[in-house]
């Protein structure tokens, strides 16, 4: 895939970039290592000052950064602004809490003094996706840099201007040269970087195949990875739920980021007693969404990020229909306009042996299932290779406790939409990945947890 900016709303090629040569990559690795040797000795107060400055830049220039996101991957402009604002929040969160999270922890043993010490590892390599091109990076940058590590970013090839803008933010904030660098490279260079002894660990947010590839390359080098991969998140609505609140949230949760979110609700599992009402209201909500230019403030649904994503999504849906599923609305690319537009779509009558029942739709396609009771709802929710997030709706305390206890996922949200929050750990289980980002757990992923024993 060429490293280029192509407007997904029009198909227009806006800018291309030459990938770094092997010599240029080597120079950046040298600079990163030199930077770490000095940077890890800086104080938390110094790092906090720079990180707060990064947050200020994000807030002050949010409209400029949002425009880059919208032009490169089609995110509605209003959502892009919110993404930049969230990046500022995570920067401030770790600027304020890193010293506390990484303070020495005394443990009483037979020693005169024993404690746990947290120390940075060195160069951390981040492989990041296009769908949240600022947020995914900053939720790595903020804890990694506050811990004293330095970062190298290989961003998705369709968002190079986002990648370069993030590097510029870190530089303008005052961080020492080389502490964070963007590498404009293709996926073929990832394994080579992981084989360099100076790269100590890696984090990846992206597809299941990409995660497996990075994990394999890292495993050969005995290097730690954190992976946040795909999801086919269940959205369970039981009889006691506030139906209108559930339907409204369901629409937002499926159409978030034009349907291109790993934690978007994708499988709507509804109690039979209320399924007709839920289906009717969901159809109404989907039909009311405005599809159009993502730069317009009243647009609800913009284009998919690339033509290949559009093609793959439609082929996947048609395969589901061929295997017996039924389309309630949508179901074909929009051919009345340029760009990568796919309408809000609902697929139902999906049998357990239909391939799409085990797959992730990365676009505005909802799968609707009907179940007789909570037992069937939980069983269906868990009947997937993924385990990222889950949303469940009930006002019954006993049902709530069962859902929290029995759903297999990295997070369970009761009567709310699954979302990431700097204060809470974020990640998945099963084929959705391993490790955690955000919160105290996130900053502990890329440090040496050193035991110290003194007598």
Short mmCIF file of C-alpha atoms in Angstrom, two decimals:
data_model
loop_
_atom_site.label_atom_id
_atom_site.label_comp_id
_atom_site.label_asym_id
_atom_site.label_seq_id
_atom_site.Cartn_x
_atom_site.Cartn_y
_atom_site.Cartn_z
CA UNK A 1 0.00 0.00 0.00
CA UNK A 2 1.40 3.40 -1.01
CA UNK A 3 2.04 5.93 1.74
CA UNK A 4 -0.42 8.59 0.65
CA UNK A 5 -3.31 10.84 1.58
CA UNK A 6 -6.40 9.97 -0.48
CA UNK A 7 -9.63 11.73 0.43
CA UNK A 8 -12.12 8.89 1.02
CA UNK A 9 -15.08 11.20 0.40
CA UNK A 10 -13.96 11.97 -3.16
CA UNK A 11 -11.23 9.48 -4.07
CA UNK A 12 -8.85 12.38 -4.78
CA UNK A 13 -5.14 11.76 -4.28
CA UNK A 14 -3.94 14.68 -2.17
CA UNK A 15 -0.33 13.88 -1.33
CA UNK A 16 2.19 11.04 -1.56
CA UNK A 17 5.23 10.27 0.58
CA UNK A 18 8.44 8.37 -0.07
CA UNK A 19 9.07 5.56 2.43
CA UNK A 20 12.22 5.88 4.51
CA UNK A 21 15.31 4.16 3.17
CA UNK A 22 17.17 1.58 5.26
CA UNK A 23 19.82 4.22 5.95
CA UNK A 24 17.22 6.70 7.19
CA UNK A 25 15.62 4.06 9.42
CA UNK A 26 19.03 3.26 10.92
CA UNK A 27 19.64 6.95 11.60
CA UNK A 28 16.32 7.27 13.41
CA UNK A 29 17.07 4.19 15.52
CA UNK A 30 20.44 5.68 16.46
CA UNK A 31 18.78 8.96 17.42
CA UNK A 32 16.12 7.17 19.50
CA UNK A 33 18.74 5.24 21.46
CA UNK A 34 20.83 8.35 22.05
CA UNK A 35 17.72 10.18 23.22
CA UNK A 36 16.76 7.42 25.65
CA UNK A 37 20.18 7.39 27.31
CA UNK A 38 19.56 10.95 28.47
CA UNK A 39 15.77 11.12 28.57
CA UNK A 40 15.23 8.30 31.09
CA UNK A 41 17.20 10.36 33.60
CA UNK A 42 14.80 13.32 33.38
CA UNK A 43 12.44 13.96 36.28
CA UNK A 44 8.72 13.35 36.34
CA UNK A 45 8.20 17.08 36.75
CA UNK A 46 10.12 17.78 33.52
CA UNK A 47 8.20 15.13 31.59
CA UNK A 48 4.93 16.37 33.06
CA UNK A 49 5.67 19.92 31.91
CA UNK A 50 6.28 18.75 28.33
CA UNK A 51 3.22 16.50 28.34
CA UNK A 52 1.00 19.31 29.60
CA UNK A 53 2.37 21.47 26.81
CA UNK A 54 1.47 18.75 24.28
CA UNK A 55 -2.07 18.82 25.68
CA UNK A 56 -2.17 22.61 25.27
CA UNK A 57 -1.11 22.34 21.62
CA UNK A 58 -3.79 19.71 20.96
CA UNK A 59 -6.47 21.94 22.48
CA UNK A 60 -5.29 25.11 20.76
CA UNK A 61 -4.97 23.58 17.28
CA UNK A 62 -7.70 20.96 17.46
CA UNK A 63 -9.56 22.11 14.37
CA UNK A 64 -6.41 21.89 12.23
CA UNK A 65 -5.64 18.39 13.45
CA UNK A 66 -9.26 17.32 13.05
CA UNK A 67 -9.25 18.48 9.44
CA UNK A 68 -6.23 16.29 8.69
CA UNK A 69 -8.01 13.27 10.15
CA UNK A 70 -11.18 13.89 8.17
CA UNK A 71 -9.31 14.40 4.91
CA UNK A 72 -7.19 11.29 5.38
CA UNK A 73 -9.70 8.71 6.67
CA UNK A 74 -13.17 10.23 6.43
CA UNK A 75 -14.06 10.66 10.08
CA UNK A 76 -16.89 13.19 10.57
CA UNK A 77 -15.24 16.51 11.43
CA UNK A 78 -17.19 16.93 14.67
CA UNK A 79 -16.00 13.47 15.79
CA UNK A 80 -12.44 14.34 14.79
CA UNK A 81 -12.48 17.41 17.01
CA UNK A 82 -13.71 15.26 19.91
CA UNK A 83 -10.87 12.83 19.25
CA UNK A 84 -8.23 15.56 19.50
CA UNK A 85 -9.80 16.80 22.73
CA UNK A 86 -9.66 13.28 24.16
CA UNK A 87 -5.96 13.10 23.28
CA UNK A 88 -5.38 16.22 25.36
CA UNK A 89 -7.21 14.57 28.26
CA UNK A 90 -4.99 11.46 28.21
CA UNK A 91 -1.86 13.62 28.07
CA UNK A 92 -2.96 15.54 31.14
CA UNK A 93 -4.03 12.37 32.93
CA UNK A 94 -0.58 10.81 32.75
CA UNK A 95 1.18 14.14 33.30
CA UNK A 96 -0.66 14.34 36.61
CA UNK A 97 -0.53 10.69 37.70
CA UNK A 98 2.63 9.07 36.30
CA UNK A 99 4.80 9.89 39.31
CA UNK A 100 2.21 8.32 41.60
CA UNK A 101 1.74 5.24 39.37
CA UNK A 102 5.49 4.60 39.15
CA UNK A 103 6.51 5.42 42.72
CA UNK A 104 8.48 2.78 44.61
CA UNK A 105 6.24 0.37 46.53
CA UNK A 106 7.59 -0.93 49.85
CA UNK A 107 6.90 -4.58 50.71
CA UNK A 108 7.56 -6.04 54.14
CA UNK A 109 9.79 -9.14 53.94
CA UNK A 110 12.74 -10.61 55.85
CA UNK A 111 14.96 -7.87 54.36
CA UNK A 112 15.90 -4.65 56.10
CA UNK A 113 14.21 -2.94 53.21
CA UNK A 114 12.50 -4.43 50.17
CA UNK A 115 10.51 -2.66 47.52
CA UNK A 116 9.29 -2.71 43.93
CA UNK A 117 10.82 -0.20 41.55
CA UNK A 118 9.49 0.72 38.08
CA UNK A 119 12.02 1.65 35.41
CA UNK A 120 11.67 2.42 31.68
CA UNK A 121 12.70 -0.18 29.12
CA UNK A 122 13.99 1.93 26.24
CA UNK A 123 12.68 2.18 22.68
CA UNK A 124 9.05 1.10 22.34
CA UNK A 125 7.80 0.46 18.81
CA UNK A 126 4.16 1.33 18.12
CA UNK A 127 2.25 0.01 15.09
CA UNK A 128 -0.98 1.97 14.89
CA UNK A 129 -4.17 1.93 12.78
CA UNK A 130 -5.96 4.54 10.70
CA UNK A 131 -9.40 4.49 12.33
CA UNK A 132 -8.54 6.68 15.35
CA UNK A 133 -5.30 8.12 13.97
CA UNK A 134 -4.62 10.50 16.86
CA UNK A 135 -6.24 8.77 19.85
CA UNK A 136 -4.66 5.35 19.28
CA UNK A 137 -1.22 6.96 19.17
CA UNK A 138 -1.61 9.31 22.13
CA UNK A 139 -2.93 6.61 24.43
CA UNK A 140 0.46 4.96 23.81
CA UNK A 141 2.56 8.13 23.78
CA UNK A 142 1.33 9.61 27.06
CA UNK A 143 2.12 6.66 29.38
CA UNK A 144 5.21 5.49 27.47
CA UNK A 145 6.92 8.86 27.48
CA UNK A 146 5.88 9.70 31.04
CA UNK A 147 7.47 6.40 32.12
CA UNK A 148 10.77 7.50 30.58
CA UNK A 149 10.65 5.40 27.42
CA UNK A 150 11.08 6.75 23.91
CA UNK A 151 8.78 5.90 21.02
CA UNK A 152 8.95 4.98 17.35
CA UNK A 153 5.68 5.07 15.40
CA UNK A 154 4.80 3.09 12.29
CA UNK A 155 1.40 4.50 11.44
CA UNK A 156 -1.06 3.19 8.85
CA UNK A 157 -0.03 4.09 5.31
CA UNK A 158 -3.22 6.06 4.57
CA UNK A 159 -2.73 8.57 7.43
CA UNK A 160 0.85 9.85 6.97
CA UNK A 161 -0.03 13.48 7.64
CA UNK A 162 -1.57 12.50 10.98
CA UNK A 163 1.62 10.63 11.83
CA UNK A 164 3.85 13.57 11.00
CA UNK A 165 1.58 16.01 12.84
CA UNK A 166 1.84 13.95 16.03
CA UNK A 167 5.65 13.96 15.84
CA UNK A 168 5.55 17.73 15.40
CA UNK A 169 3.30 18.14 18.45
CA UNK A 170 5.76 16.23 20.63
CA UNK A 171 8.67 18.30 19.32
CA UNK A 172 6.84 21.61 19.79
CA UNK A 173 5.91 20.59 23.33
CA UNK A 174 9.62 20.59 24.21
CA UNK A 175 10.44 16.91 24.51
CA UNK A 176 14.13 16.27 23.66
CA UNK A 177 14.96 15.46 20.06
CA UNK A 178 14.47 11.80 19.22
CA UNK A 179 12.13 10.98 22.11
CA UNK A 180 9.29 10.37 19.66
CA UNK A 181 9.72 9.80 15.93
CA UNK A 182 7.42 8.83 13.08
CA UNK A 183 8.71 6.24 10.62
CA UNK A 184 7.07 6.42 7.20
CA UNK A 185 7.59 2.77 6.32
CA UNK A 186 5.60 -0.16 5.01
CA UNK A 187 4.56 -3.26 6.95
CA UNK A 188 7.46 -5.25 5.47
CA UNK A 189 9.91 -3.32 7.65
CA UNK A 190 8.23 -4.19 10.98
CA UNK A 191 10.01 -7.53 11.53
CA UNK A 192 13.40 -5.93 10.83
CA UNK A 193 12.78 -3.26 13.45
CA UNK A 194 11.73 -5.85 16.01
CA UNK A 195 15.00 -7.71 15.42
CA UNK A 196 17.06 -4.67 16.43
CA UNK A 197 18.35 -5.15 19.98
CA UNK A 198 17.67 -1.52 20.87
CA UNK A 199 13.92 -1.96 20.37
CA UNK A 200 12.74 -3.42 23.68
CA UNK A 201 9.00 -3.94 23.19
CA UNK A 202 6.10 -3.23 20.86
CA UNK A 203 2.44 -2.32 20.92
CA UNK A 204 -0.04 -2.78 18.10
CA UNK A 205 -3.64 -1.80 17.57
CA UNK A 206 -5.11 -3.26 14.42
CA UNK A 207 -6.31 -6.37 12.69
CA UNK A 208 -5.95 -9.93 13.91
CA UNK A 209 -3.48 -10.89 11.12
CA UNK A 210 -1.34 -7.81 11.81
CA UNK A 211 -1.27 -8.63 15.53
CA UNK A 212 -0.32 -12.25 14.89
CA UNK A 213 2.50 -11.13 12.59
CA UNK A 214 3.95 -8.67 15.10
CA UNK A 215 3.61 -11.17 17.95
CA UNK A 216 5.47 -13.80 15.91
CA UNK A 217 8.29 -11.39 15.07
CA UNK A 218 8.50 -10.25 18.71
CA UNK A 219 8.35 -13.81 20.00
CA UNK A 220 11.43 -14.77 18.01
CA UNK A 221 13.28 -11.97 19.82
CA UNK A 222 11.70 -12.66 23.26
CA UNK A 223 10.25 -9.17 23.36
CA UNK A 224 7.04 -8.09 25.05
CA UNK A 225 4.02 -6.97 23.07
CA UNK A 226 0.65 -5.45 23.87
CA UNK A 227 -2.02 -6.19 21.26
CA UNK A 228 -5.43 -4.58 20.86
CA UNK A 229 -7.09 -6.31 17.92
CA UNK A 230 -10.55 -6.82 16.48
CA UNK A 231 -13.88 -7.24 18.17
CA UNK A 232 -17.40 -8.37 17.46
CA UNK A 233 -18.88 -6.72 20.50
CA UNK A 234 -22.31 -7.89 21.71
CA UNK A 235 -25.00 -5.36 22.61
CA UNK A 236 -27.52 -7.25 24.78
CA UNK A 237 -31.00 -5.81 25.40
CA UNK A 238 -33.14 -7.68 27.92
CA UNK A 239 -36.85 -7.23 28.61
CA UNK A 240 -36.45 -4.90 31.59
CA UNK A 241 -34.21 -2.46 29.67
CA UNK A 242 -35.05 1.16 28.96
CA UNK A 243 -35.80 0.41 25.31
CA UNK A 244 -35.60 3.95 23.94
CA UNK A 245 -32.25 4.62 25.64
CA UNK A 246 -30.95 1.28 24.38
CA UNK A 247 -31.99 1.93 20.76
CA UNK A 248 -30.55 5.45 20.74
CA UNK A 249 -27.26 4.22 22.16
CA UNK A 250 -27.26 1.22 19.82
CA UNK A 251 -27.36 3.53 16.82
CA UNK A 252 -24.45 5.61 18.08
CA UNK A 253 -22.51 2.53 19.13
CA UNK A 254 -22.78 0.92 15.70
CA UNK A 255 -22.21 4.03 13.57
CA UNK A 256 -19.32 5.43 15.63
CA UNK A 257 -16.47 6.41 13.31
CA UNK A 258 -18.54 5.40 10.26
CA UNK A 259 -18.83 1.93 11.78
CA UNK A 260 -15.04 1.47 11.82
CA UNK A 261 -14.27 0.89 15.48
CA UNK A 262 -13.00 -2.23 17.19
CA UNK A 263 -15.31 -1.55 20.15
CA UNK A 264 -18.35 -0.60 18.10
CA UNK A 265 -21.44 -2.63 18.96
CA UNK A 266 -21.75 -5.18 16.17
CA UNK A 267 -24.05 -7.99 17.36
CA UNK A 268 -27.39 -6.83 18.76
CA UNK A 269 -28.78 -9.62 20.93
CA UNK A 270 -32.37 -8.80 21.92
CA UNK A 271 -34.96 -10.60 24.06
CA UNK A 272 -37.76 -11.97 21.87
CA UNK A 273 -40.45 -10.23 23.91
CA UNK A 274 -39.17 -6.79 22.86
CA UNK A 275 -37.37 -7.68 19.61
CA UNK A 276 -40.09 -6.39 17.27
CA UNK A 277 -40.16 -3.00 18.98
CA UNK A 278 -36.36 -2.81 19.06
CA UNK A 279 -36.08 -3.72 15.37
CA UNK A 280 -38.72 -1.14 14.36
CA UNK A 281 -37.05 1.67 16.32
CA UNK A 282 -33.56 0.71 15.16
CA UNK A 283 -34.71 0.85 11.53
CA UNK A 284 -36.19 4.28 12.14
CA UNK A 285 -32.97 5.51 13.72
CA UNK A 286 -30.82 4.12 10.89
CA UNK A 287 -33.07 5.67 8.24
CA UNK A 288 -32.82 9.06 9.94
CA UNK A 289 -29.01 9.18 9.73
CA UNK A 290 -27.61 11.73 7.29
CA UNK A 291 -24.94 10.36 4.96
CA UNK A 292 -22.64 12.88 3.35
CA UNK A 293 -19.53 15.05 3.34
CA UNK A 294 -17.71 14.36 6.63
CA UNK A 295 -16.61 18.01 6.81
CA UNK A 296 -20.24 19.13 7.21
CA UNK A 297 -21.41 19.52 10.82
CA UNK A 298 -24.74 17.81 10.21
CA UNK A 299 -23.27 14.64 8.67
CA UNK A 300 -23.86 11.52 10.77
CA UNK A 301 -22.16 8.95 8.53
CA UNK A 302 -19.18 9.60 6.30
CA UNK A 303 -17.25 7.33 3.92
CA UNK A 304 -15.24 4.24 4.71
CA UNK A 305 -11.51 4.85 4.81
CA UNK A 306 -10.45 3.11 1.58
CA UNK A 307 -12.01 1.49 -1.51
CA UNK A 308 -10.65 -1.89 -0.41
CA UNK A 309 -12.46 -1.64 2.93
CA UNK A 310 -15.68 -0.84 1.08
CA UNK A 311 -15.20 -3.79 -1.29
CA UNK A 312 -14.31 -6.23 1.50
CA UNK A 313 -17.27 -5.16 3.62
CA UNK A 314 -19.73 -5.67 0.78
CA UNK A 315 -18.26 -9.05 -0.18
CA UNK A 316 -18.49 -10.16 3.44
CA UNK A 317 -22.12 -9.08 3.68
CA UNK A 318 -23.09 -10.75 0.41
CA UNK A 319 -21.48 -13.97 1.62
CA UNK A 320 -23.66 -13.75 4.75
CA UNK A 321 -26.77 -13.27 2.62
CA UNK A 322 -25.81 -16.21 0.43
CA UNK A 323 -25.61 -18.30 3.60
CA UNK A 324 -29.17 -17.39 4.60
CA UNK A 325 -29.05 -14.01 6.33
CA UNK A 326 -31.66 -11.38 5.45
CA UNK A 327 -31.06 -7.66 4.86
CA UNK A 328 -33.55 -5.35 6.58
CA UNK A 329 -32.08 -2.13 5.20
CA UNK A 330 -29.02 -1.08 3.21
CA UNK A 331 -26.83 -3.87 1.93
CA UNK A 332 -25.06 -2.33 -1.10
CA UNK A 333 -22.46 0.40 -1.67
CA UNK A 334 -23.90 3.80 -2.58
CA UNK A 335 -23.25 4.30 -6.29
CA UNK A 336 -24.93 7.72 -6.57
CA UNK A 337 -21.85 9.64 -5.42
CA UNK A 338 -18.03 9.50 -5.46
CA UNK A 339 -16.17 8.15 -2.45
CA UNK A 340 -16.34 5.03 -0.31
CA UNK A 341 -19.90 5.26 1.01
CA UNK A 342 -21.86 2.34 2.48
CA UNK A 343 -25.33 2.88 3.97
CA UNK A 344 -26.49 1.91 7.47
CA UNK A 345 -27.30 -1.78 7.16
CA UNK A 346 -29.08 -4.34 9.33
CA UNK A 347 -28.62 -8.06 8.82
CA UNK A 348 -30.88 -10.60 10.57
CA UNK A 349 -31.87 -14.30 10.45
CA UNK A 350 -28.22 -15.22 10.94
CA UNK A 351 -27.79 -18.93 11.71
CA UNK A 352 -24.94 -20.16 13.93
CA UNK A 353 -23.26 -21.79 10.92
CA UNK A 354 -23.34 -18.62 8.84
CA UNK A 355 -19.69 -17.45 8.49
CA UNK A 356 -20.56 -13.86 9.43
CA UNK A 357 -21.76 -15.00 12.86
CA UNK A 358 -18.07 -15.45 13.78
CA UNK A 359 -16.72 -12.42 11.94
CA UNK A 360 -16.28 -8.70 12.51
CA UNK A 361 -18.01 -6.22 10.21
CA UNK A 362 -15.73 -3.16 10.07
CA UNK A 363 -18.30 -0.75 8.72
CA UNK A 364 -21.92 0.37 9.31
CA UNK A 365 -23.43 -3.14 9.39
CA UNK A 366 -25.44 -4.32 12.41
CA UNK A 367 -26.29 -7.98 13.05
CA UNK A 368 -29.61 -8.51 14.84
CA UNK A 369 -30.29 -11.68 16.86
CA UNK A 370 -33.35 -12.72 18.89
CA UNK A 371 -32.99 -14.83 22.04
CA UNK A 372 -35.55 -16.31 24.47
CA UNK A 373 -33.79 -15.44 27.75
CA UNK A 374 -30.63 -14.27 29.50
CA UNK A 375 -29.05 -17.73 29.32
CA UNK A 376 -29.28 -17.71 25.53
CA UNK A 377 -28.10 -14.09 25.39
CA UNK A 378 -24.93 -14.81 27.36
CA UNK A 379 -24.24 -17.99 25.39
CA UNK A 380 -24.55 -16.14 22.09
CA UNK A 381 -22.51 -13.19 23.32
CA UNK A 382 -19.65 -15.55 24.15
CA UNK A 383 -19.97 -17.58 20.94
CA UNK A 384 -17.26 -15.65 19.12
CA UNK A 385 -13.47 -15.81 18.91
CA UNK A 386 -13.35 -12.18 20.04
CA UNK A 387 -13.56 -10.72 23.54
CA UNK A 388 -12.99 -6.97 23.50
CA UNK A 389 -16.04 -5.17 24.89
CA UNK A 390 -19.70 -5.78 25.63
CA UNK A 391 -22.71 -3.58 26.35
CA UNK A 392 -25.73 -4.98 28.17
CA UNK A 393 -29.05 -3.36 29.04
CA UNK A 394 -31.21 -4.32 32.02
CA UNK A 395 -32.72 -2.77 35.13
CA UNK A 396 -32.73 -6.10 36.97
CA UNK A 397 -29.93 -6.37 39.55
CA UNK A 398 -29.68 -10.15 39.33
CA UNK A 399 -29.39 -10.01 35.54
CA UNK A 400 -26.79 -7.25 35.80
CA UNK A 401 -24.62 -9.33 38.13
CA UNK A 402 -24.82 -12.35 35.85
CA UNK A 403 -23.89 -10.31 32.78
CA UNK A 404 -20.89 -8.78 34.54
CA UNK A 405 -19.72 -12.16 35.80
CA UNK A 406 -20.36 -14.36 32.77
CA UNK A 407 -19.67 -12.28 29.65
CA UNK A 408 -16.21 -13.06 28.25
CA UNK A 409 -14.72 -9.68 27.40
CA UNK A 410 -12.11 -7.17 28.47
CA UNK A 411 -14.85 -4.75 29.47
CA UNK A 412 -18.57 -4.90 30.22
CA UNK A 413 -20.70 -1.74 30.21
CA UNK A 414 -24.14 -1.97 31.80
CA UNK A 415 -26.71 0.46 30.36
CA UNK A 416 -24.05 2.36 28.47
CA UNK A 417 -21.90 2.34 25.34
CA UNK A 418 -18.48 0.71 25.41
CA UNK A 419 -15.76 3.37 25.33
CA UNK A 420 -12.18 3.91 26.37
CA UNK A 421 -11.41 6.12 29.35
CA UNK A 422 -7.89 7.09 30.52
CA UNK A 423 -8.87 6.19 34.09
CA UNK A 424 -9.84 2.59 33.23
CA UNK A 425 -7.78 -0.26 31.72
CA UNK A 426 -8.58 -1.05 28.12
CA UNK A 427 -7.96 -4.27 26.19
CA UNK A 428 -9.35 -7.66 25.29
CA UNK A 429 -9.14 -11.39 25.69
CA UNK A 430 -9.27 -14.33 23.28
CA UNK A 431 -8.42 -13.21 19.74
CA UNK A 432 -9.02 -9.57 20.62
CA UNK A 433 -5.51 -9.44 22.02
CA UNK A 434 -3.72 -9.19 25.35
CA UNK A 435 -2.25 -6.62 27.67
CA UNK A 436 -3.86 -3.36 28.72
CA UNK A 437 -3.69 0.26 27.73
CA UNK A 438 -4.65 3.30 29.83
CA UNK A 439 -4.98 3.63 33.63
CA UNK A 440 -2.22 2.45 35.97
CA UNK A 441 -2.14 -0.92 34.18
CA UNK A 442 -1.29 0.79 30.91
CA UNK A 443 1.78 2.60 32.19
CA UNK A 444 3.00 -0.59 33.90
CA UNK A 445 3.04 -2.54 30.61
CA UNK A 446 6.31 -1.04 29.38
CA UNK A 447 8.45 -0.78 32.48
CA UNK A 448 10.83 -3.13 34.25
CA UNK A 449 9.08 -4.15 37.46
CA UNK A 450 12.26 -4.51 39.50
CA UNK A 451 12.38 -6.21 42.89
CA UNK A 452 14.90 -4.66 45.29
CA UNK A 453 15.99 -6.49 48.48
CA UNK A 454 18.42 -4.91 50.94
CA UNK A 455 19.87 -6.23 54.20
#
